[in-house]
Short mmCIF file of C-alpha atoms in Angstrom, two decimals:
data_model
loop_
_atom_site.label_atom_id
_atom_site.label_comp_id
_atom_site.label_asym_id
_atom_site.label_seq_id
_atom_site.Cartn_x
_atom_site.Cartn_y
_atom_site.Cartn_z
CA MET H 1 25.23 30.97 9.86
CA LYS H 2 27.30 27.90 9.01
CA ASP H 3 25.87 24.39 9.13
CA SER H 4 29.06 22.84 10.45
CA CYS H 5 30.83 22.71 13.81
CA GLU H 6 33.65 24.94 14.85
CA ILE H 7 35.04 22.36 17.27
CA TYR H 8 36.45 18.87 16.62
CA CYS H 9 34.33 16.71 18.95
CA TYR H 10 31.47 17.68 21.24
CA ASP H 11 30.57 14.37 22.96
CA GLU H 12 33.44 11.88 22.97
CA ARG H 13 31.36 9.21 24.78
CA LYS H 14 28.69 9.20 22.04
CA VAL H 15 31.33 9.19 19.33
CA GLN H 16 33.10 6.15 20.81
CA LYS H 17 29.80 4.32 21.42
CA VAL H 18 28.70 4.76 17.80
CA LYS H 19 32.17 3.89 16.42
CA THR H 20 32.11 0.65 18.41
CA ALA H 21 28.59 -0.15 17.18
CA LEU H 22 29.66 0.53 13.58
CA GLN H 23 32.61 -1.87 13.88
CA GLN H 24 30.19 -4.64 14.80
CA GLN H 25 28.00 -4.11 11.74
CA ASN H 26 28.27 -5.45 8.21
CA ILE H 27 27.96 -2.02 6.61
CA SER H 28 29.01 -3.25 3.15
CA GLY H 29 26.26 -5.89 3.33
CA MET H 30 23.75 -3.23 4.30
CA VAL H 31 24.87 -1.11 1.35
CA ARG H 32 24.53 -4.09 -1.02
CA LEU H 33 20.97 -4.64 0.24
CA PHE H 34 20.02 -1.04 -0.46
CA LYS H 35 21.75 -1.09 -3.85
CA VAL H 36 19.88 -4.23 -4.88
CA LEU H 37 16.55 -2.86 -3.71
CA GLY H 38 17.45 0.59 -5.07
CA ASP H 39 16.62 -0.69 -8.54
CA GLU H 40 12.97 -0.02 -9.42
CA THR H 41 12.46 -3.37 -11.16
CA ARG H 42 13.91 -5.37 -8.28
CA MET H 43 11.85 -3.40 -5.76
CA LYS H 44 8.72 -4.23 -7.78
CA ILE H 45 9.70 -7.90 -7.71
CA ALA H 46 10.41 -7.81 -3.97
CA PHE H 47 7.05 -6.14 -3.39
CA ALA H 48 5.33 -8.77 -5.54
CA LEU H 49 6.99 -11.53 -3.50
CA CYS H 50 5.68 -9.84 -0.36
CA GLU H 51 2.16 -9.89 -1.78
CA GLU H 52 2.32 -13.53 -2.86
CA ASP H 53 4.30 -16.24 -1.09
CA GLU H 54 5.59 -17.67 -4.37
CA LEU H 55 5.54 -16.60 -8.01
CA CYS H 56 6.59 -18.25 -11.25
CA VAL H 57 9.19 -16.36 -13.32
CA CYS H 58 6.66 -15.93 -16.13
CA ASP H 59 4.17 -14.39 -13.69
CA VAL H 60 6.84 -12.03 -12.35
CA ALA H 61 7.61 -10.99 -15.95
CA ASN H 62 3.92 -10.22 -16.48
CA ILE H 63 3.68 -8.29 -13.22
CA ILE H 64 6.67 -6.06 -13.97
CA GLY H 65 5.97 -5.83 -17.71
CA SER H 66 9.25 -7.33 -18.87
CA SER H 67 10.60 -10.32 -20.75
CA MET H 68 11.18 -13.56 -18.87
CA ALA H 69 14.92 -13.11 -19.40
CA THR H 70 14.82 -9.71 -17.66
CA ALA H 71 12.68 -11.06 -14.82
CA SER H 72 15.04 -14.04 -14.42
CA HIS H 73 18.08 -11.75 -14.32
CA HIS H 74 16.59 -9.61 -11.54
CA LEU H 75 15.36 -12.65 -9.61
CA ARG H 76 18.86 -14.19 -9.78
CA THR H 77 20.28 -10.94 -8.40
CA LEU H 78 17.83 -11.08 -5.48
CA LYS H 79 18.76 -14.74 -4.97
CA GLN H 80 22.51 -14.04 -5.01
CA LEU H 81 22.10 -11.57 -2.16
CA GLY H 82 20.01 -14.07 -0.21
CA LEU H 83 16.72 -12.18 -0.51
CA ALA H 84 14.98 -14.75 -2.70
CA LYS H 85 15.06 -18.50 -3.22
CA HIS H 86 13.78 -20.65 -6.05
CA ARG H 87 12.57 -24.12 -6.79
CA LYS H 88 12.02 -25.95 -10.06
CA GLU H 89 8.87 -27.81 -10.94
CA GLY H 90 9.29 -29.36 -14.35
CA LYS H 91 9.84 -26.51 -16.80
CA LEU H 92 8.67 -23.88 -14.29
CA ALA H 93 10.82 -21.90 -11.87
CA PHE H 94 9.17 -20.47 -8.77
CA TYR H 95 10.63 -17.77 -6.55
CA SER H 96 9.80 -16.72 -3.01
CA LEU H 97 11.39 -14.62 -0.31
CA GLU H 98 14.34 -16.35 1.32
CA ASP H 99 14.09 -14.48 4.58
CA ASP H 100 10.84 -13.42 6.25
CA GLN H 101 12.66 -10.42 7.73
CA VAL H 102 12.65 -8.88 4.25
CA ARG H 103 8.84 -8.66 4.13
CA PRO H 104 8.45 -6.05 6.92
CA PHE H 105 11.37 -4.10 5.43
CA ILE H 106 9.60 -3.86 2.04
CA GLN H 107 6.27 -3.09 3.73
CA LEU H 108 7.90 -0.33 5.79
CA ALA H 109 9.42 1.14 2.61
CA SER H 110 5.96 1.08 1.03
CA VAL H 111 4.32 2.86 3.96
CA HIS H 112 7.16 5.37 4.26
CA SER H 113 7.13 6.15 0.53
CA LYS H 114 3.44 7.02 0.72
CA GLY H 115 4.31 9.51 3.44
CA LEU H 116 7.04 10.98 1.25
CA VAL H 117 4.63 11.49 -1.63
CA THR H 118 2.06 13.05 0.71
CA ASN H 119 4.68 15.34 2.29
CA ALA H 120 6.05 16.39 -1.07
CA ALA H 121 2.58 17.37 -2.30
CA THR H 122 1.91 19.68 0.68
#
């Protein structure tokens, strides 16, 4: 039994509908988002910023167990994609989520990942 079709197109209406929907999406932006959050360190930082409204770079470094330079690098990457923003206060740099729509996305990933671990164990 093959897991592929033996015909070219089964439902032309559905195909055209989805193709049109795809043309209206920023797929490369969606891929960039997943690539950025696909890094374990950046996901930890994003999760931390979901837990706390704002964190200093030095606190982020402590949370993820890295140097401040490493934390700063990852925070800048999140900022460049528009996921995080920062503000300076004297010698301190504070980061927070740029877009509140990111928070439910990270929370959903957290909930879903728990289900994956549970499913994998059974």
